[in-house]
PDB file of C-alpha atoms in Angstrom:
ATOM      1  CA  UNK A   1     -54.607-131.975  10.599  1.00 85.00           C
ATOM      2  CA  UNK A   2     -52.635-129.916   8.115  1.00 84.00           C
ATOM      3  CA  UNK A   3     -54.169-126.647   9.337  1.00 89.00           C
ATOM      4  CA  UNK A   4     -53.102-127.552  12.886  1.00 90.00           C
ATOM      5  CA  UNK A   5     -49.594-128.292  11.555  1.00 87.00           C
ATOM      6  CA  UNK A   6     -49.363-124.868   9.913  1.00 87.00           C
ATOM      7  CA  UNK A   7     -50.522-123.273  13.159  1.00 89.00           C
ATOM      8  CA  UNK A   8     -47.889-125.252  15.070  1.00 88.00           C
ATOM      9  CA  UNK A   9     -45.290-124.059  12.565  1.00 85.00           C
ATOM     10  CA  UNK A  10     -46.256-120.427  13.227  1.00 87.00           C
ATOM     11  CA  UNK A  11     -46.011-121.042  16.980  1.00 88.00           C
ATOM     12  CA  UNK A  12     -42.584-122.652  16.472  1.00 84.00           C
ATOM     13  CA  UNK A  13     -41.443-119.527  14.598  1.00 83.00           C
ATOM     14  CA  UNK A  14     -42.666-117.246  17.375  1.00 82.00           C
ATOM     15  CA  UNK A  15     -41.200-119.449  20.109  1.00 80.00           C
ATOM     16  CA  UNK A  16     -37.812-119.599  18.404  1.00 73.00           C
ATOM     17  CA  UNK A  17     -37.726-115.811  18.253  1.00 73.00           C
ATOM     18  CA  UNK A  18     -38.584-115.523  21.958  1.00 72.00           C
ATOM     19  CA  UNK A  19     -35.938-118.068  22.916  1.00 65.00           C
ATOM     20  CA  UNK A  20     -33.275-116.271  20.894  1.00 64.00           C
ATOM     21  CA  UNK A  21     -34.225-112.938  22.458  1.00 62.00           C
ATOM     22  CA  UNK A  22     -34.092-114.333  25.992  1.00 54.00           C
ATOM     23  CA  UNK A  23     -30.951-116.408  25.475  1.00 55.00           C
ATOM     24  CA  UNK A  24     -28.618-113.518  26.232  1.00 52.00           C
ATOM     25  CA  UNK A  25     -26.307-114.610  23.419  1.00 56.00           C
ATOM     26  CA  UNK A  26     -24.919-111.993  21.059  1.00 63.00           C
ATOM     27  CA  UNK A  27     -26.491-111.533  17.644  1.00 66.00           C
ATOM     28  CA  UNK A  28     -23.391-112.950  15.926  1.00 71.00           C
ATOM     29  CA  UNK A  29     -23.354-116.122  18.033  1.00 77.00           C
ATOM     30  CA  UNK A  30     -27.080-116.644  17.450  1.00 71.00           C
ATOM     31  CA  UNK A  31     -26.719-116.186  13.702  1.00 72.00           C
ATOM     32  CA  UNK A  32     -23.718-118.500  13.535  1.00 78.00           C
ATOM     33  CA  UNK A  33     -25.223-121.325  15.568  1.00 77.00           C
ATOM     34  CA  UNK A  34     -28.579-121.279  13.744  1.00 75.00           C
ATOM     35  CA  UNK A  35     -26.876-121.145  10.347  1.00 77.00           C
ATOM     36  CA  UNK A  36     -24.682-124.160  11.102  1.00 82.00           C
ATOM     37  CA  UNK A  37     -27.639-126.141  12.504  1.00 79.00           C
ATOM     38  CA  UNK A  38     -29.528-125.301   9.314  1.00 77.00           C
ATOM     39  CA  UNK A  39     -26.583-126.614   7.281  1.00 82.00           C
ATOM     40  CA  UNK A  40     -26.751-129.949   9.116  1.00 80.00           C
ATOM     41  CA  UNK A  41     -30.492-130.229   8.518  1.00 75.00           C
ATOM     42  CA  UNK A  42     -30.080-129.271   4.854  1.00 74.00           C
ATOM     43  CA  UNK A  43     -27.498-132.004   4.319  1.00 76.00           C
ATOM     44  CA  UNK A  44     -29.611-134.572   6.144  1.00 72.00           C
ATOM     45  CA  UNK A  45     -32.862-133.656   4.417  1.00 67.00           C
ATOM     46  CA  UNK A  46     -31.391-133.141   0.968  1.00 64.00           C
ATOM     47  CA  UNK A  47     -29.437-136.375   0.704  1.00 64.00           C
ATOM     48  CA  UNK A  48     -30.972-138.862   3.124  1.00 58.00           C
ATOM     49  CA  UNK A  49     -34.605-138.215   4.004  1.00 51.00           C
ATOM     50  CA  UNK A  50     -35.468-136.975   0.519  1.00 52.00           C
ATOM     51  CA  UNK A  51     -33.468-139.348  -1.606  1.00 56.00           C
ATOM     52  CA  UNK A  52     -35.452-141.563  -3.957  1.00 50.00           C
ATOM     53  CA  UNK A  53     -35.494-144.661  -1.732  1.00 48.00           C
ATOM     54  CA  UNK A  54     -36.570-142.653   1.311  1.00 54.00           C
ATOM     55  CA  UNK A  55     -39.344-141.055  -0.737  1.00 57.00           C
ATOM     56  CA  UNK A  56     -40.685-144.516  -1.507  1.00 63.00           C
ATOM     57  CA  UNK A  57     -40.574-145.485   2.166  1.00 62.00           C
ATOM     58  CA  UNK A  58     -42.273-142.282   3.260  1.00 59.00           C
ATOM     59  CA  UNK A  59     -44.946-142.643   0.565  1.00 67.00           C
ATOM     60  CA  UNK A  60     -45.552-146.253   1.586  1.00 69.00           C
ATOM     61  CA  UNK A  61     -45.846-145.225   5.248  1.00 65.00           C
ATOM     62  CA  UNK A  62     -48.376-142.514   4.385  1.00 66.00           C
ATOM     63  CA  UNK A  63     -50.415-144.751   2.087  1.00 70.00           C
ATOM     64  CA  UNK A  64     -50.520-147.688   4.509  1.00 70.00           C
ATOM     65  CA  UNK A  65     -51.691-145.504   7.379  1.00 67.00           C
ATOM     66  CA  UNK A  66     -54.042-143.575   5.123  1.00 68.00           C
ATOM     67  CA  UNK A  67     -55.783-146.751   3.947  1.00 68.00           C
ATOM     68  CA  UNK A  68     -56.002-148.051   7.503  1.00 68.00           C
ATOM     69  CA  UNK A  69     -57.530-144.792   8.686  1.00 64.00           C
ATOM     70  CA  UNK A  70     -60.083-144.656   5.865  1.00 63.00           C
ATOM     71  CA  UNK A  71     -61.078-148.318   6.110  1.00 65.00           C
ATOM     72  CA  UNK A  72     -61.504-148.172   9.890  1.00 63.00           C
ATOM     73  CA  UNK A  73     -63.064-144.702   9.752  1.00 63.00           C
ATOM     74  CA  UNK A  74     -60.521-143.423  12.277  1.00 67.00           C
ATOM     75  CA  UNK A  75     -60.665-139.733  11.501  1.00 73.00           C
ATOM     76  CA  UNK A  76     -58.346-138.881  14.397  1.00 75.00           C
ATOM     77  CA  UNK A  77     -55.624-141.074  12.864  1.00 72.00           C
ATOM     78  CA  UNK A  78     -56.179-139.416   9.503  1.00 73.00           C
ATOM     79  CA  UNK A  79     -55.824-135.972  11.090  1.00 79.00           C
ATOM     80  CA  UNK A  80     -52.677-137.096  12.906  1.00 78.00           C
ATOM     81  CA  UNK A  81     -51.139-138.404   9.692  1.00 71.00           C
ATOM     82  CA  UNK A  82     -51.831-135.121   7.909  1.00 77.00           C
ATOM     83  CA  UNK A  83     -50.352-133.218  10.851  1.00 83.00           C
ATOM     84  CA  UNK A  84     -47.118-135.241  10.778  1.00 76.00           C
ATOM     85  CA  UNK A  85     -46.697-134.861   7.008  1.00 72.00           C
ATOM     86  CA  UNK A  86     -47.047-131.066   7.105  1.00 81.00           C
ATOM     87  CA  UNK A  87     -45.431-130.283  10.475  1.00 80.00           C
ATOM     88  CA  UNK A  88     -42.286-132.145   9.419  1.00 73.00           C
ATOM     89  CA  UNK A  89     -41.842-129.654   6.590  1.00 76.00           C
ATOM     90  CA  UNK A  90     -42.980-126.671   8.673  1.00 80.00           C
ATOM     91  CA  UNK A  91     -40.172-127.185  11.189  1.00 77.00           C
ATOM     92  CA  UNK A  92     -37.605-127.266   8.376  1.00 73.00           C
ATOM     93  CA  UNK A  93     -38.991-124.025   6.949  1.00 79.00           C
ATOM     94  CA  UNK A  94     -38.893-122.328  10.367  1.00 80.00           C
ATOM     95  CA  UNK A  95     -35.257-123.319  10.835  1.00 74.00           C
ATOM     96  CA  UNK A  96     -34.145-122.129   7.382  1.00 74.00           C
ATOM     97  CA  UNK A  97     -36.055-118.846   7.519  1.00 79.00           C
ATOM     98  CA  UNK A  98     -34.797-118.092  11.022  1.00 77.00           C
ATOM     99  CA  UNK A  99     -31.201-118.628   9.859  1.00 70.00           C
ATOM    100  CA  UNK A 100     -31.707-116.150   7.010  1.00 75.00           C
ATOM    101  CA  UNK A 101     -33.953-113.739   8.929  1.00 79.00           C
ATOM    102  CA  UNK A 102     -31.347-112.999  11.580  1.00 69.00           C
ATOM    103  CA  UNK A 103     -28.754-112.049   8.979  1.00 68.00           C
ATOM    104  CA  UNK A 104     -30.639-109.334   7.067  1.00 73.00           C
ATOM    105  CA  UNK A 105     -32.054-105.840   7.604  1.00 78.00           C
ATOM    106  CA  UNK A 106     -35.688-104.707   7.511  1.00 82.00           C
ATOM    107  CA  UNK A 107     -35.491-104.504   3.718  1.00 83.00           C
ATOM    108  CA  UNK A 108     -34.262-108.101   3.725  1.00 83.00           C
ATOM    109  CA  UNK A 109     -37.202-109.112   5.926  1.00 86.00           C
ATOM    110  CA  UNK A 110     -39.601-107.630   3.369  1.00 89.00           C
ATOM    111  CA  UNK A 111     -37.831-109.548   0.609  1.00 88.00           C
ATOM    112  CA  UNK A 112     -38.136-112.791   2.610  1.00 87.00           C
ATOM    113  CA  UNK A 113     -41.861-112.207   3.153  1.00 89.00           C
ATOM    114  CA  UNK A 114     -42.297-111.514  -0.574  1.00 92.00           C
ATOM    115  CA  UNK A 115     -40.433-114.722  -1.412  1.00 89.00           C
ATOM    116  CA  UNK A 116     -42.560-116.643   1.092  1.00 87.00           C
ATOM    117  CA  UNK A 117     -45.769-115.320  -0.480  1.00 91.00           C
ATOM    118  CA  UNK A 118     -44.516-116.237  -3.953  1.00 93.00           C
ATOM    119  CA  UNK A 119     -43.585-119.725  -2.735  1.00 87.00           C
ATOM    120  CA  UNK A 120     -47.077-120.249  -1.306  1.00 86.00           C
ATOM    121  CA  UNK A 121     -48.628-119.263  -4.644  1.00 91.00           C
ATOM    122  CA  UNK A 122     -46.305-121.647  -6.520  1.00 89.00           C
ATOM    123  CA  UNK A 123     -46.998-124.474  -4.053  1.00 83.00           C
ATOM    124  CA  UNK A 124     -50.746-124.001  -4.463  1.00 85.00           C
ATOM    125  CA  UNK A 125     -50.422-124.012  -8.249  1.00 86.00           C
ATOM    126  CA  UNK A 126     -48.196-127.080  -8.175  1.00 81.00           C
ATOM    127  CA  UNK A 127     -50.617-128.871  -5.854  1.00 80.00           C
ATOM    128  CA  UNK A 128     -53.487-128.300  -8.264  1.00 82.00           C
ATOM    129  CA  UNK A 129     -51.325-129.567 -11.131  1.00 79.00           C
ATOM    130  CA  UNK A 130     -50.159-132.592  -9.104  1.00 74.00           C
ATOM    131  CA  UNK A 131     -53.722-133.640  -8.316  1.00 72.00           C
ATOM    132  CA  UNK A 132     -54.801-133.437 -11.954  1.00 75.00           C
ATOM    133  CA  UNK A 133     -51.665-134.674 -13.724  1.00 70.00           C
ATOM    134  CA  UNK A 134     -49.783-136.714 -11.116  1.00 63.00           C
ATOM    135  CA  UNK A 135     -48.556-139.271 -13.649  1.00 63.00           C
ATOM    136  CA  UNK A 136     -46.770-136.611 -15.700  1.00 67.00           C
ATOM    137  CA  UNK A 137     -44.663-135.178 -12.887  1.00 66.00           C
ATOM    138  CA  UNK A 138     -40.949-136.096 -13.193  1.00 70.00           C
ATOM    139  CA  UNK A 139     -40.529-136.886  -9.493  1.00 66.00           C
ATOM    140  CA  UNK A 140     -36.872-137.907  -9.664  1.00 67.00           C
ATOM    141  CA  UNK A 141     -35.873-134.785 -11.587  1.00 73.00           C
ATOM    142  CA  UNK A 142     -37.888-132.648  -9.185  1.00 72.00           C
ATOM    143  CA  UNK A 143     -36.049-134.050  -6.170  1.00 71.00           C
ATOM    144  CA  UNK A 144     -32.674-133.699  -7.903  1.00 72.00           C
ATOM    145  CA  UNK A 145     -33.354-129.999  -8.491  1.00 77.00           C
ATOM    146  CA  UNK A 146     -34.498-129.641  -4.889  1.00 75.00           C
ATOM    147  CA  UNK A 147     -31.317-131.343  -3.671  1.00 75.00           C
ATOM    148  CA  UNK A 148     -29.156-128.962  -5.739  1.00 80.00           C
ATOM    149  CA  UNK A 149     -30.911-125.933  -4.258  1.00 80.00           C
ATOM    150  CA  UNK A 150     -30.436-127.329  -0.755  1.00 79.00           C
ATOM    151  CA  UNK A 151     -26.763-127.997  -1.497  1.00 83.00           C
ATOM    152  CA  UNK A 152     -26.203-124.413  -2.628  1.00 86.00           C
ATOM    153  CA  UNK A 153     -27.989-123.035   0.421  1.00 83.00           C
ATOM    154  CA  UNK A 154     -25.914-125.286   2.699  1.00 86.00           C
ATOM    155  CA  UNK A 155     -22.670-123.857   1.276  1.00 89.00           C
ATOM    156  CA  UNK A 156     -23.935-120.281   1.658  1.00 88.00           C
ATOM    157  CA  UNK A 157     -25.103-120.783   5.255  1.00 86.00           C
ATOM    158  CA  UNK A 158     -21.800-122.456   6.154  1.00 89.00           C
ATOM    159  CA  UNK A 159     -19.884-119.344   5.140  1.00 89.00           C
ATOM    160  CA  UNK A 160     -22.322-117.046   6.920  1.00 86.00           C
ATOM    161  CA  UNK A 161     -22.313-119.170  10.068  1.00 86.00           C
ATOM    162  CA  UNK A 162     -18.523-119.280  10.337  1.00 89.00           C
ATOM    163  CA  UNK A 163     -18.292-115.557   9.594  1.00 87.00           C
ATOM    164  CA  UNK A 164     -20.779-114.753  12.385  1.00 82.00           C
ATOM    165  CA  UNK A 165     -18.823-116.865  14.867  1.00 86.00           C
ATOM    166  CA  UNK A 166     -15.640-115.097  13.780  1.00 86.00           C
ATOM    167  CA  UNK A 167     -17.248-111.721  14.459  1.00 82.00           C
ATOM    168  CA  UNK A 168     -18.182-113.006  17.924  1.00 78.00           C
ATOM    169  CA  UNK A 169     -14.556-114.055  18.520  1.00 82.00           C
ATOM    170  CA  UNK A 170     -15.391-117.741  18.882  1.00 85.00           C
ATOM    171  CA  UNK A 171     -13.670-118.859  15.665  1.00 85.00           C
ATOM    172  CA  UNK A 172     -10.279-117.519  14.612  1.00 86.00           C
ATOM    173  CA  UNK A 173     -10.013-115.472  11.428  1.00 84.00           C
ATOM    174  CA  UNK A 174      -6.945-115.734   9.222  1.00 88.00           C
ATOM    175  CA  UNK A 175      -7.162-113.411   6.249  1.00 86.00           C
ATOM    176  CA  UNK A 176      -6.672-114.582   2.691  1.00 83.00           C
ATOM    177  CA  UNK A 177      -3.948-112.937   0.587  1.00 82.00           C
ATOM    178  CA  UNK A 178      -6.707-111.424  -1.572  1.00 80.00           C
ATOM    179  CA  UNK A 179     -10.005-109.722  -0.722  1.00 81.00           C
ATOM    180  CA  UNK A 180     -12.788-112.107  -1.741  1.00 81.00           C
ATOM    181  CA  UNK A 181     -16.163-111.074  -0.350  1.00 86.00           C
ATOM    182  CA  UNK A 182     -19.599-111.943  -1.770  1.00 83.00           C
ATOM    183  CA  UNK A 183     -22.120-111.556   1.044  1.00 79.00           C
ATOM    184  CA  UNK A 184     -25.001-112.995  -0.993  1.00 76.00           C
ATOM    185  CA  UNK A 185     -23.119-116.286  -1.447  1.00 81.00           C
ATOM    186  CA  UNK A 186     -21.678-116.361   2.058  1.00 84.00           C
ATOM    187  CA  UNK A 187     -18.109-115.928   0.766  1.00 88.00           C
ATOM    188  CA  UNK A 188     -15.751-113.991   3.041  1.00 89.00           C
ATOM    189  CA  UNK A 189     -11.961-113.338   2.898  1.00 87.00           C
ATOM    190  CA  UNK A 190     -10.945-115.735   5.665  1.00 90.00           C
ATOM    191  CA  UNK A 191      -9.236-119.101   5.478  1.00 91.00           C
ATOM    192  CA  UNK A 192     -11.610-120.694   7.999  1.00 90.00           C
ATOM    193  CA  UNK A 193     -14.780-119.643   6.155  1.00 90.00           C
ATOM    194  CA  UNK A 194     -13.527-120.739   2.734  1.00 91.00           C
ATOM    195  CA  UNK A 195     -12.129-124.017   4.116  1.00 92.00           C
ATOM    196  CA  UNK A 196     -15.451-124.797   5.811  1.00 93.00           C
ATOM    197  CA  UNK A 197     -17.344-124.204   2.581  1.00 92.00           C
ATOM    198  CA  UNK A 198     -14.913-126.405   0.643  1.00 93.00           C
ATOM    199  CA  UNK A 199     -15.365-129.104   3.288  1.00 92.00           C
ATOM    200  CA  UNK A 200     -19.149-128.952   2.871  1.00 90.00           C
ATOM    201  CA  UNK A 201     -18.804-129.075  -0.920  1.00 91.00           C
ATOM    202  CA  UNK A 202     -16.592-132.160  -0.601  1.00 89.00           C
ATOM    203  CA  UNK A 203     -19.150-133.782   1.712  1.00 86.00           C
ATOM    204  CA  UNK A 204     -21.920-132.945  -0.752  1.00 83.00           C
ATOM    205  CA  UNK A 205     -20.008-134.602  -3.591  1.00 83.00           C
ATOM    206  CA  UNK A 206     -19.466-137.754  -1.485  1.00 82.00           C
ATOM    207  CA  UNK A 207     -23.137-137.905  -0.468  1.00 75.00           C
ATOM    208  CA  UNK A 208     -24.255-137.285  -4.047  1.00 74.00           C
ATOM    209  CA  UNK A 209     -22.103-140.136  -5.377  1.00 75.00           C
ATOM    210  CA  UNK A 210     -23.232-142.430  -2.551  1.00 71.00           C
ATOM    211  CA  UNK A 211     -26.842-141.520  -3.270  1.00 64.00           C
ATOM    212  CA  UNK A 212     -26.356-142.251  -6.988  1.00 62.00           C
ATOM    213  CA  UNK A 213     -24.780-145.655  -6.250  1.00 62.00           C
ATOM    214  CA  UNK A 214     -27.724-146.581  -3.994  1.00 55.00           C
ATOM    215  CA  UNK A 215     -30.187-145.552  -6.693  1.00 56.00           C
ATOM    216  CA  UNK A 216     -28.270-147.682  -9.233  1.00 56.00           C
ATOM    217  CA  UNK A 217     -28.452-150.763  -7.007  1.00 57.00           C
ATOM    218  CA  UNK A 218     -32.191-150.292  -6.473  1.00 53.00           C
ATOM    219  CA  UNK A 219     -32.770-149.859 -10.206  1.00 53.00           C
ATOM    220  CA  UNK A 220     -30.883-153.095 -10.879  1.00 54.00           C
TER     221      UNK A 220
END
């Protein structure tokens, strides 16, 4: 099941590249649209699907179906459950990598592949640790760190997405009175790009506080 999900993720990556090539859209429009879609998914995943209460629901769903599959010896259901668990993450990875991939040169592609290889090694090591010492893993802290990383990436991709649409002439570009440009962080000297990033930061703060209040109620 999980091997099939990884294969489906690879096919999704290849298909997305073909679609973008055949779409006829300019490179800037493609980069901008994918980046902004990735921002939406990052916000949704980071603060709704992966918040502590949703983790409990997802874990309960997996465990209930897992027990049912094992008890009834329904191996097809077990394979399907594994496929869903992995493919869900594979699609997110495809979307994020495609948003970054389109915005860098060949040297950047090599860096992405190196980072991907390193991530796979870390995931394998963490999986071994999780199986042996699952009770010692600070799950809540782990998800908080993950949410912070997603939040930072959302802000960066917002700036890059707006900048790409500005280069395509779809979004207006009003210059700032000072030259502020940090490509790595998606910061560009335009009022629209900076305002969009500030809007996302404000939304992140609201979601974070809302998430914390929900956690407090559940703990009570």
